[in-house]
Coordinates of C-alpha atoms in Angstrom, one line a residue:
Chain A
X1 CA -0.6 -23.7 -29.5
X2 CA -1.4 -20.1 -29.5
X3 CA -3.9 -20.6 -27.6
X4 CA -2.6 -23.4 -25.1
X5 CA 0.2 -21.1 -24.1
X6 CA -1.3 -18.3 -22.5
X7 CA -3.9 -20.9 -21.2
X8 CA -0.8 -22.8 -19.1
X9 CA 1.1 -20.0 -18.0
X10 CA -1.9 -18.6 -16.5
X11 CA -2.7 -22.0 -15.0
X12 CA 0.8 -21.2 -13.3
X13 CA 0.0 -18.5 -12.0
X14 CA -2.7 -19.0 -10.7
X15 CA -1.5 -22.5 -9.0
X16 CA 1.3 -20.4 -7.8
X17 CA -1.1 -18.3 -6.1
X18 CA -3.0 -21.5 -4.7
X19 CA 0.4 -22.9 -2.8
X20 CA 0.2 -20.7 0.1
X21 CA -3.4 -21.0 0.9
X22 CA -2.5 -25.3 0.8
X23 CA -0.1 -24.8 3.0
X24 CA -2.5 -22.5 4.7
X25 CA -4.8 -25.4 5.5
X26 CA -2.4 -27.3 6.1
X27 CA -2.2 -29.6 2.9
X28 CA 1.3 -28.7 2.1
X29 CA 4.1 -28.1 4.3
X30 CA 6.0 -25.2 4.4
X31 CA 9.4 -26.5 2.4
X32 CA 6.6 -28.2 0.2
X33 CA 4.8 -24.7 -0.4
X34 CA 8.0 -23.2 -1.4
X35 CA 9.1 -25.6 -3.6
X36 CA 5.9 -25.6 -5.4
X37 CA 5.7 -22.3 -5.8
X38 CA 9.4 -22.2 -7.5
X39 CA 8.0 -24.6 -10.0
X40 CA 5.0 -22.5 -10.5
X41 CA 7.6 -19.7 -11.2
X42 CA 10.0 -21.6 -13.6
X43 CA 6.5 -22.4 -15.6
X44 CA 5.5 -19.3 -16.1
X45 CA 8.8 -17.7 -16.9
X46 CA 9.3 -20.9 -19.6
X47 CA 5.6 -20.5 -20.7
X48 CA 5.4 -16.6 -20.9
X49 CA 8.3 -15.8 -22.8
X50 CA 7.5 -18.1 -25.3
X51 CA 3.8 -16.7 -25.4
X52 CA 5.4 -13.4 -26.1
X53 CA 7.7 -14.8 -28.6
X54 CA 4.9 -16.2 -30.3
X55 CA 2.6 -13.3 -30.2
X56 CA 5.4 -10.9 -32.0
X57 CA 5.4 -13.2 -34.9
X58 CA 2.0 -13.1 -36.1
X59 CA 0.8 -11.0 -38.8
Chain B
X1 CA 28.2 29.7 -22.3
X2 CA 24.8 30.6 -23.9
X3 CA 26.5 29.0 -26.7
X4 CA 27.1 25.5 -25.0
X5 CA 23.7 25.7 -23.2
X6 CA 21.9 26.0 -27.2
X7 CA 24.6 23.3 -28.3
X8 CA 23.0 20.7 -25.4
X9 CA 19.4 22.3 -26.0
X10 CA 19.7 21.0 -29.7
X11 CA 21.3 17.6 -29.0
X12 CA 18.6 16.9 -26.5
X13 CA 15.8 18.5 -29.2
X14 CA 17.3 15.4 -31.1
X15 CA 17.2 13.1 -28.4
X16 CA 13.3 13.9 -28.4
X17 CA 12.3 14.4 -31.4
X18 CA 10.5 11.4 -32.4
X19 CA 7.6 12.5 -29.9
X20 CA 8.0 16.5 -30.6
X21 CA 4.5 16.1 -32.6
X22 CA 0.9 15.9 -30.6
X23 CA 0.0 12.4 -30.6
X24 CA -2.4 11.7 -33.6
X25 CA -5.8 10.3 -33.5
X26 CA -5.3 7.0 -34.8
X27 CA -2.6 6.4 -32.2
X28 CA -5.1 6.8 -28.8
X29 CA -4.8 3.7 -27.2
X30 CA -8.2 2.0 -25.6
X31 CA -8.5 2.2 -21.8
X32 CA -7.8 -1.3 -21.0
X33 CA -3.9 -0.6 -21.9
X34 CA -3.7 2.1 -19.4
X35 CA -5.1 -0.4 -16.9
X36 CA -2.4 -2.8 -18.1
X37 CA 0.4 -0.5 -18.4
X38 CA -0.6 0.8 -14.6
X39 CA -1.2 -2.8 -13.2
X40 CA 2.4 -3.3 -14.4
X41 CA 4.5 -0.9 -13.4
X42 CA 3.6 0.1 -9.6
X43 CA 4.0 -3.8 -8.4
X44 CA 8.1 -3.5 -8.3
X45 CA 11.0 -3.4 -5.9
X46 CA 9.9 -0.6 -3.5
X47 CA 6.9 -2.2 -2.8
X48 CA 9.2 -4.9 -0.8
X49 CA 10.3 -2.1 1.2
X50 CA 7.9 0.6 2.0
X51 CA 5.2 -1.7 3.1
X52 CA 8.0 -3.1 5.5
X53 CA 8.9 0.2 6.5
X54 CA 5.2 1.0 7.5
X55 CA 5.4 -1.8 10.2
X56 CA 8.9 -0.3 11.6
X57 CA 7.1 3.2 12.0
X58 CA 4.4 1.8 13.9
X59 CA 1.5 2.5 12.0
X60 CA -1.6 0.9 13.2
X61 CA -3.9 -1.3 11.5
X62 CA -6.8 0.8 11.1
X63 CA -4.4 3.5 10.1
X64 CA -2.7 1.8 7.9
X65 CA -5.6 0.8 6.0
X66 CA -7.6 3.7 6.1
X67 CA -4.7 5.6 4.9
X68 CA -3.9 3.6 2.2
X69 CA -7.7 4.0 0.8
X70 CA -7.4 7.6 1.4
X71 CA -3.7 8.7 -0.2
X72 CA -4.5 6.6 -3.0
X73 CA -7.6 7.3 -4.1
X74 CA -6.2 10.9 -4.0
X75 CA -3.2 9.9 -6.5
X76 CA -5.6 8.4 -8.8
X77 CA -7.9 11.8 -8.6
X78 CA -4.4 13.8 -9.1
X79 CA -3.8 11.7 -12.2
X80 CA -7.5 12.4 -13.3
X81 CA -7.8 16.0 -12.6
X82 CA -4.4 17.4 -12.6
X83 CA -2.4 15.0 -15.1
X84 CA -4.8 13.2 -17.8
X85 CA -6.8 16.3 -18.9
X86 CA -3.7 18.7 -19.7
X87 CA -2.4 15.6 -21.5
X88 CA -5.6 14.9 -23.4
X89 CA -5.8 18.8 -24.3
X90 CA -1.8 19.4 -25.8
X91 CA -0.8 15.8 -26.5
X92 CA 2.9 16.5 -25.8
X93 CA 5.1 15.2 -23.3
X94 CA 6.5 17.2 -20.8
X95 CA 9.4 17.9 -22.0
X96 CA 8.0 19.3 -24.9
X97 CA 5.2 21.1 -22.9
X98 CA 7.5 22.9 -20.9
X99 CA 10.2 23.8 -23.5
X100 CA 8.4 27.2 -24.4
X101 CA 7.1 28.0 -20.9
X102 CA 10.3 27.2 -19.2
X103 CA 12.8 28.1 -21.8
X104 CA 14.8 25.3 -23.2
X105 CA 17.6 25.8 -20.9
X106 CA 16.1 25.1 -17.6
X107 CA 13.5 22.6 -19.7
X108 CA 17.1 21.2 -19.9
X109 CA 18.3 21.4 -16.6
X110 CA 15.0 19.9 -15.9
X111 CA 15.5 17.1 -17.6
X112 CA 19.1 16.4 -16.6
X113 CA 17.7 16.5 -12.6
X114 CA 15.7 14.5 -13.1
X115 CA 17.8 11.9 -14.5
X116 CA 20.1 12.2 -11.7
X117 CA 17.5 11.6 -8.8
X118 CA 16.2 8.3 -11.4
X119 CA 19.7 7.6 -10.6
X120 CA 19.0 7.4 -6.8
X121 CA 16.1 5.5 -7.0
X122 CA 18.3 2.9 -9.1
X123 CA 20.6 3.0 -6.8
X124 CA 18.1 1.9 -4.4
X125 CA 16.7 -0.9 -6.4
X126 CA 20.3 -2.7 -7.0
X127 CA 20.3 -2.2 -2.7
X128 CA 17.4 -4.2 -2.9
X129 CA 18.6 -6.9 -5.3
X130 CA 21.6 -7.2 -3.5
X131 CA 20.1 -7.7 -0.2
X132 CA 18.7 -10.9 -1.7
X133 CA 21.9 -12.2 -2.8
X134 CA 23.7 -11.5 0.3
X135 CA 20.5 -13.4 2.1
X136 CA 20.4 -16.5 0.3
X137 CA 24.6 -16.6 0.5
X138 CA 24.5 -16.1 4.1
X139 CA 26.5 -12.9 3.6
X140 CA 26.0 -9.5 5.7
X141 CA 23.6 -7.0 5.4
X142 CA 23.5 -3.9 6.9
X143 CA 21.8 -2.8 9.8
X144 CA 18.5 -0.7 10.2
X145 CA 20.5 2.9 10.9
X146 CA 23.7 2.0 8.8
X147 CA 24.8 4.8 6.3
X148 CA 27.6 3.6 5.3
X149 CA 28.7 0.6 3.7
X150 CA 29.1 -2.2 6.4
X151 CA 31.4 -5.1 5.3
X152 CA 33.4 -5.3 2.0
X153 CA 31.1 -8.7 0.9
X154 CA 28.1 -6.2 0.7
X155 CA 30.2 -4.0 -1.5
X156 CA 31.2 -6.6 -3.6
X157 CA 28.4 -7.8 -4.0
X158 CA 26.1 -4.4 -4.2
X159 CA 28.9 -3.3 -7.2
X160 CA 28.7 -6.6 -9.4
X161 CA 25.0 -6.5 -9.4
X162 CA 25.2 -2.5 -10.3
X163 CA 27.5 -3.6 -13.0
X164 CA 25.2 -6.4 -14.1
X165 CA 22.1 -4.1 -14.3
X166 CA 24.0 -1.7 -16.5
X167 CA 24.9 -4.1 -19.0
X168 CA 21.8 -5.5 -19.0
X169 CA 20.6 -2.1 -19.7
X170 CA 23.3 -0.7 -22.6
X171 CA 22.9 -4.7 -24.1
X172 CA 19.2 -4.5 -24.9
X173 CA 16.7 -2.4 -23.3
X174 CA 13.9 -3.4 -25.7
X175 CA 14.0 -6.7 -25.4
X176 CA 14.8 -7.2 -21.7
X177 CA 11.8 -4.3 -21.3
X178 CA 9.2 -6.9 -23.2
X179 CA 10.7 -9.8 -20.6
X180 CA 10.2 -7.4 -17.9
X181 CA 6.9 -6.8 -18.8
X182 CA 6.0 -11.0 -18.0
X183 CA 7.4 -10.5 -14.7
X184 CA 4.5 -7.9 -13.4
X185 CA 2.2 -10.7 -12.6
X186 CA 4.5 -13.0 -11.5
X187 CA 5.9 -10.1 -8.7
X188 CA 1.9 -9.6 -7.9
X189 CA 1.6 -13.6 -7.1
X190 CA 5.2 -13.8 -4.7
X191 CA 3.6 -10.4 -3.0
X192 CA 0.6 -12.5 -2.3
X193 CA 2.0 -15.9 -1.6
X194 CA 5.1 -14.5 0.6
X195 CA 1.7 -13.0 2.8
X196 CA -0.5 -15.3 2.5
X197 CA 1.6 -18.1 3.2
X198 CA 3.3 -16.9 6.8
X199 CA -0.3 -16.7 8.4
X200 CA 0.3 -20.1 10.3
X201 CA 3.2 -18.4 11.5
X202 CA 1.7 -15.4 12.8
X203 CA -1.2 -17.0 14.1
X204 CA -4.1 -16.1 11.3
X205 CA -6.6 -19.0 11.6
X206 CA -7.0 -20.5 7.7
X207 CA -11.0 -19.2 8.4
X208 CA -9.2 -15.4 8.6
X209 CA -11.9 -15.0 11.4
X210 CA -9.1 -13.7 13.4
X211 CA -7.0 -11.7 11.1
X212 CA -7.5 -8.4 12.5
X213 CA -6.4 -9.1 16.1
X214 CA -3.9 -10.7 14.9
X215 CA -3.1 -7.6 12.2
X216 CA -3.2 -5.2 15.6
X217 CA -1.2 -7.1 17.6
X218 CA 1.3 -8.7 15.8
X219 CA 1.8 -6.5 12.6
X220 CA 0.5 -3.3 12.7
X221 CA 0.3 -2.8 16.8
X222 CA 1.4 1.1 16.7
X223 CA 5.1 0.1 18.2
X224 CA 7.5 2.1 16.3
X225 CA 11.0 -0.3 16.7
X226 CA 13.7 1.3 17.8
X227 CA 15.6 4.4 16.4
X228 CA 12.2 4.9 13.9
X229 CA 9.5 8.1 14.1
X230 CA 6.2 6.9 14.8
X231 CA 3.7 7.5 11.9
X232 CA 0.1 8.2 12.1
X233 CA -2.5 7.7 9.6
X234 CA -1.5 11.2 7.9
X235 CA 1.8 10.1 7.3
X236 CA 0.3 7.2 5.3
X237 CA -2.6 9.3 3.7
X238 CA 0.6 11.4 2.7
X239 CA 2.7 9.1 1.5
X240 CA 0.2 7.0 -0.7
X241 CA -0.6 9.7 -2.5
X242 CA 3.1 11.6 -3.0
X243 CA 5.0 8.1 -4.1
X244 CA 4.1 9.3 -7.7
X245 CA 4.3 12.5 -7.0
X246 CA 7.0 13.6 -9.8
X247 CA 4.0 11.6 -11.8
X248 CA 0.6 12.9 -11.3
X249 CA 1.1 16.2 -9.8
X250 CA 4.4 16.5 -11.8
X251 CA 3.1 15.8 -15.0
X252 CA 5.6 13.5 -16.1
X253 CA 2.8 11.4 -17.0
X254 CA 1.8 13.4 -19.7
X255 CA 3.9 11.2 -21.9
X256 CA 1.6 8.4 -21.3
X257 CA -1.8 10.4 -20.6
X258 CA -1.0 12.2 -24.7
X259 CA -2.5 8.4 -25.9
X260 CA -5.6 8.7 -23.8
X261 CA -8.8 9.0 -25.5
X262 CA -10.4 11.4 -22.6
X263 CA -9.3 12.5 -19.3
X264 CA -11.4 10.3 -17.6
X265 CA -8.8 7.4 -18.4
X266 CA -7.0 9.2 -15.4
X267 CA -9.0 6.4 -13.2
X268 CA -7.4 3.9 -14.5
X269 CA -4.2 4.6 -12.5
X270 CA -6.5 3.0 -9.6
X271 CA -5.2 -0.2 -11.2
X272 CA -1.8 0.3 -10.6
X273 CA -2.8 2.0 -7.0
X274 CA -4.9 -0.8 -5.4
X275 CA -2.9 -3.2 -6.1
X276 CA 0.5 -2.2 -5.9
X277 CA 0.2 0.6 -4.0
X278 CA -2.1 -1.0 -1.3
X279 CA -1.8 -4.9 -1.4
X280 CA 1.7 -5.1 -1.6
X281 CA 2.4 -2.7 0.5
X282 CA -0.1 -4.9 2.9
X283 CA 1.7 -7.9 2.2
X284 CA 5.2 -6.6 2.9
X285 CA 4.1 -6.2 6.2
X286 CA 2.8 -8.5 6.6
X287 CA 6.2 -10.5 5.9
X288 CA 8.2 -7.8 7.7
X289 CA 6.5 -9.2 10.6
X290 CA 6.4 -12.5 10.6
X291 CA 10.5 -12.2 10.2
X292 CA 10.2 -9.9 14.0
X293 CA 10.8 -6.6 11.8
X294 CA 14.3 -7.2 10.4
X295 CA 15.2 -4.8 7.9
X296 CA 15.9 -6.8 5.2
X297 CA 14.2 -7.1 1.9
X298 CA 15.8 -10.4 0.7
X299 CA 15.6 -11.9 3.8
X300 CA 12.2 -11.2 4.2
X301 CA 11.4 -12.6 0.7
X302 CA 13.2 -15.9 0.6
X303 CA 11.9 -17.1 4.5
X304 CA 8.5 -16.0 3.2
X305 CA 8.4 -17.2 -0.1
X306 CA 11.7 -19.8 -0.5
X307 CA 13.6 -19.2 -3.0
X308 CA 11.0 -17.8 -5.5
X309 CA 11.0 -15.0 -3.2
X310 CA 14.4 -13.9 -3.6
X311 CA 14.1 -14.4 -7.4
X312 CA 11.1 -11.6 -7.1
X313 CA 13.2 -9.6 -5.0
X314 CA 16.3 -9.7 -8.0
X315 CA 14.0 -9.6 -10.5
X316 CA 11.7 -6.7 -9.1
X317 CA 15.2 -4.5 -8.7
X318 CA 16.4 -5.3 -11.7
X319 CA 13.0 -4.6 -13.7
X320 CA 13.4 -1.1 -11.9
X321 CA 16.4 0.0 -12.1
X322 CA 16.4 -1.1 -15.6
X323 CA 14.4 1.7 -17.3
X324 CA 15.9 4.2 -15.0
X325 CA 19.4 3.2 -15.7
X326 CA 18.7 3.5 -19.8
X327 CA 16.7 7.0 -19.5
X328 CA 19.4 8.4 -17.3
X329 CA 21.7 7.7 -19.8
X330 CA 19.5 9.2 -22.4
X331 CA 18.9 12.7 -20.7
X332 CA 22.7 13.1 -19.8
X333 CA 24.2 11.7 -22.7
X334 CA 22.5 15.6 -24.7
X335 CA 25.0 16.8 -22.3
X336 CA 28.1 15.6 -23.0
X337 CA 29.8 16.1 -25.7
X338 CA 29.4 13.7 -29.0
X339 CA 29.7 10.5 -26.2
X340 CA 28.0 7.2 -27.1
X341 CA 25.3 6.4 -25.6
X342 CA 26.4 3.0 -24.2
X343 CA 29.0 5.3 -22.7
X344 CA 27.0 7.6 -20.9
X345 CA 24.9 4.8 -19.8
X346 CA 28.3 2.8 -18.6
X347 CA 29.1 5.9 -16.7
X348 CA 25.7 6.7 -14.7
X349 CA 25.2 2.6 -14.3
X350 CA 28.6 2.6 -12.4
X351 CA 27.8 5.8 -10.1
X352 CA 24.7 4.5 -9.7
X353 CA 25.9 1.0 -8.4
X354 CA 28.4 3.1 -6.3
X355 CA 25.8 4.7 -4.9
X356 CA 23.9 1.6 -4.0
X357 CA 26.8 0.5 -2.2
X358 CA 25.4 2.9 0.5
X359 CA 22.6 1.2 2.5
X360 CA 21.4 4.6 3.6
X361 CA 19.3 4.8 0.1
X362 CA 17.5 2.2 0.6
X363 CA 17.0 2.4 4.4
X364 CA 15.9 6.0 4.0
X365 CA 13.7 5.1 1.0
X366 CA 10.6 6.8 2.4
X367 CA 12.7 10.3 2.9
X368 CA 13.7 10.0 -0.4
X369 CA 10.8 9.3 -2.4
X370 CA 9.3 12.6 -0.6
X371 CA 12.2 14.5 -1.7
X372 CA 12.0 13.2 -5.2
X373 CA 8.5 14.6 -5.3
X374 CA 9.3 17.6 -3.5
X375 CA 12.3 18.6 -5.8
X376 CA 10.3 18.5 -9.1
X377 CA 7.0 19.4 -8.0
X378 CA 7.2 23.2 -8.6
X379 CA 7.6 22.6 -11.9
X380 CA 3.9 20.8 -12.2
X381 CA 2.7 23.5 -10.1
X382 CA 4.1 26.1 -13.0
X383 CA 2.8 24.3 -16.0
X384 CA -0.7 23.4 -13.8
X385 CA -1.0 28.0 -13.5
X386 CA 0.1 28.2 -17.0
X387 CA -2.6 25.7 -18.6
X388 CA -5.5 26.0 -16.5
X389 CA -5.1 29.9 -14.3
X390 CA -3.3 32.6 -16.3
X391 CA -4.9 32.0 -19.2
X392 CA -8.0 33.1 -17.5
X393 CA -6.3 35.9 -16.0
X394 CA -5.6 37.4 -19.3
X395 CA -1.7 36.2 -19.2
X396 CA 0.1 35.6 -22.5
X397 CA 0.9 32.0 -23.2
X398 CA 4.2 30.6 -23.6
X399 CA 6.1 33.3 -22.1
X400 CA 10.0 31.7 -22.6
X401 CA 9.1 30.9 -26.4
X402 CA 7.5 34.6 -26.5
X403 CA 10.6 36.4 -25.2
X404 CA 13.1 34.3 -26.2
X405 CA 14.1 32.9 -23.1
X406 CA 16.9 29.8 -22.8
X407 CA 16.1 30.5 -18.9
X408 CA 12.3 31.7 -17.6
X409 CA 13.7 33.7 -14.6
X410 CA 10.2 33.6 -13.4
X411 CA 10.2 30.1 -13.3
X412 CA 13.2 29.8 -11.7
X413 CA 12.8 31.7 -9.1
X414 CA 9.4 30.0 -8.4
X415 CA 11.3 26.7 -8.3
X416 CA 14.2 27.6 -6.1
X417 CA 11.7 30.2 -3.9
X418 CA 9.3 27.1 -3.4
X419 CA 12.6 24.5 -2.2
X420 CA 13.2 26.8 0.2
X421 CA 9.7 27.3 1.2
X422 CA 9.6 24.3 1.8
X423 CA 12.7 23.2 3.5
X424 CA 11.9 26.0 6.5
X425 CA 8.8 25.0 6.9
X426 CA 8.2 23.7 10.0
X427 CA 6.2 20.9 9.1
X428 CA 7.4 16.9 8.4
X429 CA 9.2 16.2 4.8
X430 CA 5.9 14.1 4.3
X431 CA 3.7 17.0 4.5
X432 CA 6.0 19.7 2.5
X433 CA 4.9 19.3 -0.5
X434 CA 0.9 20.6 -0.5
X435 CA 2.0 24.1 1.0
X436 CA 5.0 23.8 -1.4
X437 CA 2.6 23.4 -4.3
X438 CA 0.0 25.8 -3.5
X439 CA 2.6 28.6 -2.9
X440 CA 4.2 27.7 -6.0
X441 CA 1.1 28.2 -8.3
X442 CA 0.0 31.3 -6.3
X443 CA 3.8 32.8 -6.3
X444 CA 3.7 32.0 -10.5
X445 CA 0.9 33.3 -11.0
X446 CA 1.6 36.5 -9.0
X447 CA 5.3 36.9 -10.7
X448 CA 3.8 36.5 -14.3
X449 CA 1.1 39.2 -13.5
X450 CA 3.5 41.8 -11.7
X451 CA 5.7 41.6 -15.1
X452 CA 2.8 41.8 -17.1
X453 CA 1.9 44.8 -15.5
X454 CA 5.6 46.0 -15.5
X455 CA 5.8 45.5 -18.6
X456 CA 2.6 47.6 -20.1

């Protein structure tokens, strides 16, 4: 787990990132590109925090 | 008064005294942390707006660019030369650096200005929050020369989310300072997707083959829109490298530089620089105009970016004005008398989101960030001749701790000699400053001298 967290919110990010180029090259549409990259967003604010969370409580 | 003036000298000694002591060996922190710590704080609400304000002044492409690579590749030399190696030699933070130079009166004083221009710059960030809100409500927002306060929905509005930042920041500043240290990254992607993802609209062909007609015809084309002063690529070179000036040439960033293992950790700052400093600012105008240069910071991230993009542009204000808000409260709560701290903070939040309510802050941004700079940089200029040029010249260190001094007259004079300077000089704001310094440290050095010789 400690290891899957950071591994997924970076995979947010950097899908986030990916969503305009898509849209970019025209495999999403706009609305499309925005929605995703909300989701992406949510993910990593669920996923980070909880990465952090973790982190703090190790020895 | 002397008597009040030691009475807020000691509360604030207090207020400090957990970093009085140099920083101890087995505390230096490994350069990757500076690179981290840099890379996180210079991607944040400004960013939204300067870069946008860049495309209003009608900077051209080439200018823009080349300026950029120029003013900050200067700020990170500042931080290398000027900032990192006085840290790495004393290991204080300014405030305590300057307490036996300056005297701890006007180390005071000192302290409380600055707090009151952080205020500014807060007030400036909740501006920028709120002009998200208003966006994705449909509400008003004001227009590019507006000064004052345009419709009571923007006041409303402006207040609340001032009132919501300074709970936020009396409620937990720790905490909410490790969330907002999450959201760094996260800003740094929206920057780049909000950019990336109106090329279609601006024309950019997904091969980027034409990017750079498109950048100086349609972004960057050297059309200043109406009512703003054309900039050239000095006005860039100058403003990349002054953003931080309070920072680098300041010192202020002594209190981070104390950790670093050797001066050279000074080039880390390019991490905060290039990417911040430079792609942001690229990608804000890039967004600026794709939405035909409407000056609106919400706006501009929520068509660019949906609604992830107005997020970034709450979020980025908030994680701004957050800090400021809770060391504002800290420096002015040594000056008033046995008040809580929650109370002091209460007190300079709710200024603060007055203030905001005022579009001119954060329409004038630019002029104000130089001003900032302007106002404290005397002071770096003093401590810069006291560490590196009268020592050399034979001068006595520490003259204020030497002589007993609550106020360095010296100093003074220097600082409010130098403001003045520099307001009649006839050059623009942007440009102020480099005279302002270079008189300031010869003017210092001159004074301390002329009473040395005085004196014997």
């Amino acid at each position: 787990m400690t290891r899957l967290l950071p591994a997924a919110g970076l995979a947010s990010l950097l899908a986030g990132l990916a969503t305009p180029f898509l849209h970019w090259h025209g495999v999403l549409s706009e609305n499309q590109f925005k929605q995703a990259l909300l989701v992406c967003s949510l993910a990593w604010f669920v996923l980070a925090p909880l990465w952090l969370v973790r982190r703090q409580r190790q020895p | 008064m002397a008597a009040e003036v030691t009475e807020i000298v000691s509360r604030m000694d207090r207020l400090y005294e957990y970093d009085r002591e140099p920083v101890a060996e087995s505390k230096l922190q490994s350069g990757g942390r500076f690179a981290g710590l840099f890379a996180g704080e210079h991607v944040a609400a400004t960013e939204f707006v300067i870069g946008a304000f860049f495309v209003l002044h009608g900077v051209r492409a080439a200018d823009l660019f080349l300026g950029l690579l120029l003013g900050n590749a200067l700020a990170v030399l500042s931080w290398t030369f000027i900032c990192a190696p006085i840290a790495v030699r004393t290991r204080l933070t300014l405030y305590w650096y300057l307490r036996p130079i300056l005297g701890s009166g006007l180390t005071a004083a000192y302290n409380v200005l600055n707090a009151l221009l952080f205020c500014v710059l807060a007030g400036a960030m909740i501006s920028v929050s709120s002009t998200a809100v208003c966006s994705v409500a449909g509400l008003a927002t004001p227009a590019p020369t507006d000064v004052w306060p345009a419709s009571l929905s923007w006041v409303l509005v402006t207040f609340a989310i001032g009132v919501l930042f300074t709970l936020l920041a009396i409620l937990g500043f720790e905490g909410l300072s490790r969330f907002a240290s999450v959201c760094s990254p996260w800003l740094f992607v929206i920057f780049v997707a909000g950019a990336v993802g109106v090329m279609p609209r601006l024309g950019v062909q997904p091969d980027f083959r034409n990017f750079w007609q498109v950048a100086e015809t349609r972004i960057w084309n050297g059309v200043p829109s109406p009512g703003q002063e054309p900039f050239g690529l000095w006005h860039i070179v100058f403003f990349a490298w002054f953003a931080n000036l309070a920072m680098h040439i300041g010192l202020s960033d002594l209190a981070l530089f104390r950790y670093a293992r050797s001066w050279k950790y000074g080039l880390w700052s390019a991490c905060g620089m290039y990417p911040g400093h430079m792609l942001a600012w690229i990608c804000s105008g890039i967004m600026m105009a794709a939405i035909n240069r409407e000056v609106n910071p919400g706006l501009m991230a929520y068509a660019c970016a949906g609604l992830a993009g107005a997020i970034a542009v709450m979020i980025a204000g908030w994680t701004t004005a957050n800090p400021t808000l809770y060391r504002a409260g800290l420096a002015l709560q040594s000056v008033t008398h046995n008040t809580a701290r929650w109370k002091v903070t209460a007190a300079a939040g709710l200024a603060t989101a007055a203030i905001a309510c005022f579009p001119v802050v954060f329409l004038k941004l630019l002029d104000y960030v130089a001003i900032y700079g302007l106002t404290l940089m005397p002071v770096g200029a003093i401590a810069f001749a006291e560490h590196w040029i009268l020592p050399r010249l034979g001068a006595e260190p520490e003259p204020a701790r030497r002589r007993g001094w609550l106020v360095n007259p010296l100093a003074l004079a220097v600082w409010a000699g130098t403001l003045l300077f520099c307001y009649w000089l006839p050059l623009h704001l942007f440009f102020k400053w480099l005279p302002g310094y270079l008189a300031a440290t010869v003017a210092y050095c001159g004074l301390r001298l002329l009473e040395r010789r005085t004196k014997a």
